[in-house]
Amino acid sequence: MADLPTKINLTIVARERKIIDAVVDEVILPGYDGELGILPGHTPLLALLKIGELRYRSGATWSRLVISWGFAEVLPERVIVLAERGVLPSEIDRAAAEAERTSAEKELAYLSSHDPEFAIVEARLEESVALINLGREH
Amino acid sequence: MPSTIDLRRRIRSIKSTQQLTKAMKMVAAAKLRRAQERMFAARPYAAGLREMLTSISTRVNVKKHPLLAEREREDKVLLIIVTADRGLCGAFNTNVIRGAMNTIAEKKWPEVQLLPIGNKSNAFFRRRSLPLRRQGLQLMQALGHDTVREIATMITEDFINGDLDAVYVIYNEFKSIIAQKVTLERLLPLQRDWAEGQEPEIEYLYEPGPEQILGELLPRHIEFQLYRILLESAAAEQGARMTAMEAATKNAGELVDSLTLNYNRIRQAQITKEIIEIVSGAAAAGK
């Protein structure tokens, strides 16, 4: 039997920059239909990601970041994430995220759910909530 | 013969212009570095997108997707013209504008709309009789995803509705720091520049289905292509400005040299004349 890889090379690329390039033991992706846990040796997979928290573990430490919308390519020994935007915990501006959430909530109240604007504002809301949640724990 | 005072004044004025062009060159060099960094930073994402498209196109009949379908005729065309917001960058803006005019004359599209991006092309095409789709003023200065997305969404919708048959972009491609090339690119229907029809090396699982991923991937791809083009044009602009300012600085230096030579000659002639006058005056008095 072929040896299964024991580590994953995790690369997270946002549009403007490469965010993370690391060797890790486990990755949890915010998949389109729910969270996807990836361990070394995973079946090749192409997944659509939504706005949310991406977690990865190396050794016993978990690291987290918020990504907004993207794709992930999973190979047995490699995970590549293409994200629209990625924010590390150290970069979170909680006050700005709170303000964003309030304004997005207000705007949502006036929009009907089939308005094309609705999805955009909703995405803003989801992102700010994810940022606040992650920011609170740091 | 110009007087020494006039010459001195001219030399001084040229020197201050030279300082200006020198400063502009340095500013352009700094901006160029930043623009290039942004360009390079966008590359991994572009490569990743292409890889995924390649992988998916082996599984899905990509021709079925409306954004990839070739139309039989190109009747209604949108031409996006990317120039800079400011001048003083050599033939950068004029080249694109001339290229656009030539393209329009050559292709003879029955119905052309224009979308000028950058102040220079806006100023030029506002006075022409061709219909403008909208004005993309000041876009180059605050080059962000939101504005790019707005344009990308608009053209994608019009294309799917059938209001447009094709979308082209004409812009300055960044060849190197000193070279730009006017390039015409088709944005829609999407050119399949990724590899196709190869046997898939890896059998992927798709989460959700491949069609759905393709549907999400393609609009992003268009948006990113446009973003890439604007980044390239921004970098090319700074490169062009740097070269133009370098040449201007050199020309000013040459001008100062030749004027200084002239000035010294006149000054010397004047001194000689004065000495002769004194000497001949003394000689006359001593007789």
Coordinates of C-alpha atoms in Angstrom, one line a residue:
Chain A
M1 CA 0.0 0.0 0.0
A2 CA 1.2 3.4 -0.8
D3 CA 2.2 5.5 2.1
L4 CA -0.3 8.1 3.0
P5 CA 1.1 11.6 3.5
T6 CA 1.2 12.7 7.1
K7 CA 1.2 16.5 6.5
I8 CA -0.7 19.0 4.4
N9 CA 0.9 21.9 2.6
L10 CA -1.6 24.6 3.1
T11 CA -1.5 27.6 0.7
I12 CA -4.0 30.4 1.1
V13 CA -4.0 33.0 -1.7
A14 CA -6.1 36.1 -1.6
R15 CA -6.3 38.4 -4.6
E16 CA -3.6 40.8 -3.6
R17 CA -1.4 38.6 -1.6
K18 CA -0.4 35.2 -0.4
I19 CA -1.6 34.9 3.1
I20 CA -0.4 31.6 4.3
D21 CA 2.1 29.0 3.1
A22 CA 2.5 26.4 5.8
V23 CA 2.8 22.7 6.6
V24 CA -0.1 21.7 8.8
D25 CA -1.8 18.6 10.1
E26 CA -5.5 19.4 9.6
V27 CA -7.6 22.0 7.9
I28 CA -11.2 22.9 8.3
L29 CA -12.7 24.8 5.5
P30 CA -15.9 26.8 5.5
G31 CA -17.5 24.8 2.6
Y32 CA -20.5 25.9 0.6
D33 CA -22.8 23.4 2.2
G34 CA -21.1 23.2 5.6
E35 CA -17.7 22.8 7.1
L36 CA -15.2 20.4 5.5
G37 CA -12.6 18.8 7.6
I38 CA -9.4 17.8 5.7
L39 CA -6.8 15.4 7.0
P40 CA -3.7 14.4 5.1
G41 CA -4.5 11.9 2.4
H42 CA -7.9 13.3 1.5
T43 CA -9.4 12.4 -1.8
P44 CA -8.9 15.1 -4.5
L45 CA -11.7 17.6 -4.1
L46 CA -12.7 21.0 -5.5
A47 CA -14.9 22.9 -3.2
L48 CA -16.7 26.2 -3.3
L49 CA -16.2 28.1 0.0
K50 CA -18.5 30.7 1.6
I51 CA -17.7 33.5 4.0
G52 CA -16.5 32.1 7.2
E53 CA -13.8 30.9 9.4
L54 CA -11.0 28.7 8.2
R55 CA -9.1 26.7 10.8
Y56 CA -5.9 24.8 10.6
R57 CA -3.9 22.8 13.1
S58 CA -0.2 22.2 13.3
G59 CA 0.8 20.1 16.2
A60 CA -1.6 21.0 18.9
T61 CA -2.2 24.6 18.1
W62 CA -5.1 25.8 16.0
S63 CA -4.9 28.9 13.9
R64 CA -7.8 30.7 12.4
L65 CA -8.6 33.3 9.9
V66 CA -11.7 34.7 8.2
I67 CA -12.0 34.2 4.4
S68 CA -14.7 35.7 2.2
W69 CA -15.8 33.5 -0.6
G70 CA -13.4 31.4 -2.5
F71 CA -12.4 28.0 -3.9
A72 CA -10.4 25.3 -2.4
E73 CA -8.5 22.6 -4.2
V74 CA -7.7 19.6 -2.0
L75 CA -5.1 17.0 -2.9
P76 CA -3.8 14.3 -0.7
E77 CA -0.8 16.3 0.4
R78 CA -1.8 19.8 -0.5
V79 CA -4.6 22.3 0.0
I80 CA -4.9 25.5 -2.1
V81 CA -7.4 28.1 -1.1
L82 CA -8.2 30.9 -3.5
A83 CA -10.0 33.5 -1.5
E84 CA -11.5 36.8 -2.4
R85 CA -10.2 38.3 0.8
G86 CA -8.6 36.9 3.9
V87 CA -8.2 38.5 7.2
L88 CA -5.8 37.2 10.0
P89 CA -6.9 37.6 13.6
S90 CA -4.1 40.2 14.1
E91 CA -5.5 42.3 11.4
I92 CA -9.1 42.5 12.6
D93 CA -10.3 46.0 13.4
R94 CA -13.2 45.2 15.7
A95 CA -14.6 48.7 15.8
A96 CA -14.8 48.8 12.0
A97 CA -16.3 45.3 11.9
E98 CA -19.0 46.3 14.4
A99 CA -19.8 49.5 12.4
E100 CA -20.0 47.4 9.3
R101 CA -22.4 45.0 10.9
T102 CA -24.7 47.8 12.2
S103 CA -24.8 49.5 8.8
A104 CA -25.4 46.2 6.9
E105 CA -28.2 45.2 9.4
K106 CA -29.9 48.6 8.8
E107 CA -29.7 48.3 5.1
L108 CA -31.0 44.8 5.1
A109 CA -34.1 45.9 6.9
Y110 CA -35.0 48.0 3.9
L111 CA -34.3 45.5 1.2
S112 CA -36.5 42.8 0.0
S113 CA -34.9 39.4 -0.2
H114 CA -35.1 39.2 -4.1
D115 CA -33.4 42.6 -4.5
P116 CA -30.0 42.0 -6.2
E117 CA -28.5 44.3 -3.5
F118 CA -29.7 41.9 -0.8
A119 CA -27.1 39.3 -1.4
I120 CA -24.3 41.8 -1.4
V121 CA -25.4 43.4 1.8
E122 CA -26.0 40.0 3.4
A123 CA -22.4 39.0 2.5
R124 CA -21.2 42.1 4.2
L125 CA -23.1 41.2 7.2
E126 CA -21.8 37.7 7.3
E127 CA -18.3 38.8 6.9
S128 CA -18.5 41.4 9.7
V129 CA -20.1 38.8 12.0
A130 CA -17.3 36.3 11.3
L131 CA -14.7 39.0 11.9
I132 CA -16.3 40.0 15.2
N133 CA -16.5 36.4 16.4
L134 CA -12.9 35.7 15.6
G135 CA -11.8 39.1 16.9
R136 CA -13.6 38.6 20.2
E137 CA -11.5 35.5 21.1
H138 CA -8.2 37.2 20.5
Chain B
M1 CA 22.8 88.6 -30.2
P2 CA 20.9 87.9 -26.9
S3 CA 22.1 89.7 -23.9
T4 CA 23.8 87.9 -21.0
I5 CA 20.9 88.7 -18.7
D6 CA 18.4 87.1 -21.1
L7 CA 20.6 84.0 -21.4
R8 CA 21.1 83.7 -17.7
R9 CA 17.3 83.9 -17.2
R10 CA 16.7 81.1 -19.7
I11 CA 19.3 78.9 -18.2
R12 CA 17.8 79.3 -14.8
S13 CA 14.3 78.5 -16.1
I14 CA 15.4 75.4 -17.9
K15 CA 17.3 74.3 -14.8
S16 CA 14.1 74.5 -12.7
T17 CA 12.2 72.6 -15.3
Q18 CA 14.9 70.0 -15.3
Q19 CA 14.5 69.6 -11.5
L20 CA 10.8 69.2 -12.0
T21 CA 11.2 66.4 -14.6
K22 CA 13.8 64.8 -12.5
A23 CA 11.5 64.7 -9.5
M24 CA 8.6 63.4 -11.7
K25 CA 10.9 60.6 -12.9
M26 CA 11.7 59.6 -9.3
V27 CA 8.0 59.7 -8.3
A28 CA 7.2 57.6 -11.4
A29 CA 9.9 55.1 -10.5
A30 CA 8.5 54.7 -7.0
K31 CA 5.0 54.3 -8.2
L32 CA 6.1 51.9 -10.8
R33 CA 7.7 49.7 -8.2
R34 CA 4.4 49.7 -6.3
A35 CA 2.4 49.0 -9.4
Q36 CA 4.7 46.1 -10.3
E37 CA 4.4 44.7 -6.8
R38 CA 0.6 44.7 -7.1
M39 CA 0.9 43.0 -10.5
F40 CA 3.1 40.3 -9.1
A41 CA 1.0 39.9 -6.1
A42 CA -2.0 39.1 -8.3
R43 CA -0.2 36.3 -10.1
P44 CA -0.7 33.4 -7.7
Y45 CA -4.4 34.0 -7.7
A46 CA -4.5 34.2 -11.4
A47 CA -2.6 31.0 -11.7
G48 CA -4.9 29.3 -9.2
L49 CA -8.0 30.4 -11.1
R50 CA -6.6 29.1 -14.3
E51 CA -5.7 25.7 -12.8
M52 CA -9.2 25.3 -11.5
L53 CA -10.8 26.2 -14.8
T54 CA -8.5 23.7 -16.5
S55 CA -9.5 21.1 -14.1
I56 CA -13.2 21.8 -14.4
S57 CA -13.3 22.1 -18.1
T58 CA -12.2 18.5 -18.5
R59 CA -15.4 17.5 -16.7
V60 CA -18.1 19.9 -17.8
N61 CA -19.1 20.7 -21.3
V62 CA -17.8 24.3 -21.0
K63 CA -19.3 25.3 -24.4
K64 CA -22.7 25.2 -22.9
H65 CA -22.0 28.0 -20.5
P66 CA -23.4 31.3 -21.9
L67 CA -20.2 33.2 -21.0
L68 CA -18.1 30.9 -23.1
A69 CA -20.5 30.5 -26.1
E70 CA -19.2 32.0 -29.3
R71 CA -21.8 34.1 -31.1
E72 CA -22.2 33.8 -34.8
R73 CA -22.0 37.5 -35.4
E74 CA -20.4 40.4 -33.6
D75 CA -23.0 43.1 -34.1
K76 CA -23.2 44.9 -30.8
V77 CA -19.8 45.4 -29.4
L78 CA -18.5 47.2 -26.3
L79 CA -14.9 48.5 -26.5
I80 CA -13.2 49.4 -23.3
I81 CA -10.4 51.9 -23.7
V82 CA -7.9 52.1 -20.9
T83 CA -5.8 55.2 -20.6
A84 CA -4.2 57.1 -17.8
D85 CA -5.7 59.8 -15.8
R86 CA -2.9 62.2 -16.4
G87 CA -0.5 63.1 -19.2
L88 CA 3.2 63.7 -19.4
C89 CA 3.9 60.1 -20.1
G90 CA 5.0 60.2 -23.7
A91 CA 2.8 58.6 -26.3
F92 CA 1.1 56.3 -23.8
N93 CA -2.4 57.8 -24.1
T94 CA -2.3 58.8 -27.7
N95 CA -1.2 55.3 -28.7
V96 CA -4.2 53.6 -27.1
I97 CA -6.6 56.2 -28.4
R98 CA -5.2 55.9 -31.9
G99 CA -5.3 52.1 -31.6
A100 CA -9.0 52.3 -30.5
M101 CA -9.9 54.5 -33.5
N102 CA -8.0 52.2 -35.9
T103 CA -9.7 49.1 -34.4
I104 CA -13.2 50.7 -34.8
A105 CA -12.4 51.7 -38.4
E106 CA -11.0 48.2 -39.2
K107 CA -13.5 45.9 -37.6
K108 CA -16.5 47.8 -38.9
W109 CA -18.8 46.6 -36.1
P110 CA -22.4 47.6 -36.9
E111 CA -22.9 48.9 -33.4
V112 CA -20.2 50.1 -31.1
Q113 CA -20.3 51.4 -27.6
L114 CA -17.3 52.8 -25.8
L115 CA -16.4 52.6 -22.2
P116 CA -13.4 54.9 -21.7
I117 CA -11.5 54.3 -18.4
G118 CA -9.1 57.0 -17.4
N119 CA -9.5 60.8 -17.7
K120 CA -7.5 61.0 -20.9
S121 CA -9.7 58.7 -23.0
N122 CA -12.8 60.2 -21.4
A123 CA -11.8 63.7 -22.5
F124 CA -11.1 62.5 -26.0
F125 CA -14.2 60.4 -26.6
R126 CA -16.6 62.8 -25.0
R127 CA -16.3 65.0 -28.0
R128 CA -16.6 62.2 -30.5
S129 CA -19.9 61.1 -32.0
L130 CA -19.5 57.5 -30.8
P131 CA -21.9 56.5 -28.0
L132 CA -20.4 56.2 -24.6
R133 CA -21.6 53.5 -22.3
R134 CA -20.6 55.3 -19.2
Q135 CA -17.7 57.2 -18.0
G136 CA -15.0 55.7 -16.0
L137 CA -13.4 58.8 -14.6
Q138 CA -10.7 58.7 -12.0
L139 CA -10.9 55.0 -12.0
M140 CA -7.2 54.5 -12.3
Q141 CA -6.4 56.4 -9.2
A142 CA -8.4 54.4 -6.8
L143 CA -8.1 51.1 -8.5
G144 CA -10.1 48.8 -6.4
H145 CA -12.2 45.6 -6.7
D146 CA -15.5 47.3 -6.2
T147 CA -15.3 49.5 -9.2
V148 CA -13.9 46.6 -11.3
R149 CA -16.7 44.4 -10.1
E150 CA -19.3 47.0 -11.0
I151 CA -18.1 47.1 -14.6
A152 CA -17.6 43.4 -14.8
T153 CA -21.2 42.7 -13.5
M154 CA -22.6 45.3 -15.9
I155 CA -20.9 43.8 -19.0
T156 CA -21.6 40.3 -18.0
E157 CA -25.3 41.0 -17.6
D158 CA -25.5 42.8 -20.9
F159 CA -23.7 40.0 -22.6
I160 CA -26.1 37.3 -21.2
N161 CA -29.1 39.4 -22.1
G162 CA -27.9 39.7 -25.6
D163 CA -27.5 43.5 -25.5
L164 CA -23.8 42.9 -26.3
D165 CA -22.3 40.3 -28.6
A166 CA -18.7 40.8 -27.6
V167 CA -16.6 42.9 -25.2
Y168 CA -13.1 44.0 -26.2
V169 CA -10.5 45.9 -24.2
I170 CA -7.7 48.0 -25.6
Y171 CA -4.9 48.9 -23.3
N172 CA -1.2 49.3 -22.9
E173 CA 0.4 46.0 -22.0
F174 CA 3.3 46.1 -19.6
K175 CA 6.2 44.5 -21.6
S176 CA 9.0 45.8 -19.5
I177 CA 9.8 49.0 -17.6
I178 CA 10.7 50.7 -20.8
A179 CA 8.3 49.0 -23.2
Q180 CA 4.6 49.1 -23.5
K181 CA 2.5 47.5 -26.2
V182 CA -1.0 48.5 -27.2
T183 CA -3.0 45.3 -27.0
L184 CA -6.6 44.4 -28.0
E185 CA -8.1 41.6 -26.0
R186 CA -11.4 40.0 -26.1
L187 CA -13.0 39.8 -22.7
L188 CA -16.3 38.3 -23.7
P189 CA -17.1 35.7 -24.8
L190 CA -14.3 34.4 -22.7
Q191 CA -11.2 33.3 -24.5
R192 CA -10.3 29.9 -23.3
D193 CA -6.6 30.5 -22.7
W194 CA -6.4 27.6 -20.3
A195 CA -5.6 24.1 -21.5
E196 CA -8.5 22.1 -22.6
G197 CA -9.4 18.6 -23.6
Q198 CA -6.6 17.0 -21.7
E199 CA -7.2 13.8 -19.9
P200 CA -7.9 14.8 -16.3
E201 CA -4.8 13.8 -14.3
I202 CA -6.7 13.7 -11.1
E203 CA -10.3 12.6 -10.4
Y204 CA -11.8 15.2 -8.3
L205 CA -14.8 15.3 -6.1
Y206 CA -16.8 18.4 -6.6
E207 CA -18.5 20.2 -3.7
P208 CA -21.1 21.3 -4.9
G209 CA -21.4 20.1 -8.5
P210 CA -19.0 21.1 -11.3
E211 CA -21.6 23.2 -13.1
Q212 CA -22.3 25.2 -10.1
I213 CA -18.6 25.8 -9.4
L214 CA -18.1 26.8 -13.0
G215 CA -21.0 29.2 -12.8
E216 CA -19.3 30.9 -9.8
L217 CA -15.8 30.7 -11.2
L218 CA -16.4 32.3 -14.6
P219 CA -17.7 35.7 -13.4
R220 CA -14.8 35.9 -11.0
H221 CA -12.5 35.1 -13.9
I222 CA -13.8 37.9 -16.0
E223 CA -13.6 40.3 -13.1
F224 CA -10.1 39.3 -12.4
Q225 CA -9.0 39.6 -16.1
L226 CA -10.3 43.1 -16.1
Y227 CA -8.5 43.9 -12.8
R228 CA -5.3 42.4 -14.2
I229 CA -5.6 44.6 -17.3
L230 CA -6.1 47.7 -15.3
L231 CA -3.1 46.8 -13.1
E232 CA -0.9 46.3 -16.2
S233 CA -2.0 49.5 -17.7
A234 CA -1.2 51.3 -14.4
A235 CA 2.3 49.8 -14.3
A236 CA 2.8 50.6 -18.0
E237 CA 1.8 54.2 -17.4
Q238 CA 4.4 54.7 -14.7
G239 CA 7.0 53.0 -16.9
A240 CA 6.1 55.3 -19.8
R241 CA 6.2 58.4 -17.6
M242 CA 9.6 57.4 -16.2
T243 CA 11.0 57.0 -19.7
A244 CA 9.5 60.3 -20.9
M245 CA 10.8 62.2 -17.9
E246 CA 14.2 60.7 -18.2
A247 CA 14.4 61.9 -21.8
A248 CA 13.1 65.3 -20.8
T249 CA 15.7 65.6 -18.1
K250 CA 18.4 64.7 -20.5
N251 CA 17.2 67.2 -23.1
A252 CA 17.1 69.9 -20.5
G253 CA 20.6 69.1 -19.5
E254 CA 21.8 69.3 -23.1
L255 CA 20.0 72.6 -23.6
V256 CA 21.6 74.0 -20.4
D257 CA 25.0 72.9 -21.6
S258 CA 24.7 74.6 -25.0
L259 CA 23.2 77.8 -23.5
T260 CA 25.9 78.0 -20.9
L261 CA 28.5 77.6 -23.7
N262 CA 26.8 80.4 -25.6
Y263 CA 26.6 82.5 -22.4
N264 CA 30.3 82.2 -21.6
R265 CA 31.2 83.0 -25.2
I266 CA 29.3 86.2 -25.1
R267 CA 30.6 87.1 -21.7
Q268 CA 34.1 86.5 -22.8
A269 CA 33.6 88.6 -26.0
Q270 CA 32.3 91.4 -23.8
I271 CA 35.3 91.2 -21.5
T272 CA 37.7 91.1 -24.4
K273 CA 35.9 94.1 -25.9
E274 CA 36.2 96.0 -22.6
I275 CA 39.9 95.2 -22.2
I276 CA 40.6 96.4 -25.8
E277 CA 38.7 99.6 -25.0
I278 CA 40.7 100.2 -21.9
V279 CA 44.0 99.3 -23.5
S280 CA 43.4 101.4 -26.5
G281 CA 42.1 104.2 -24.3
A282 CA 45.3 104.0 -22.2
A283 CA 47.5 103.8 -25.3
A284 CA 45.7 106.9 -26.6
A285 CA 46.2 108.8 -23.4
G286 CA 49.8 107.9 -23.0
K287 CA 50.8 109.2 -26.4

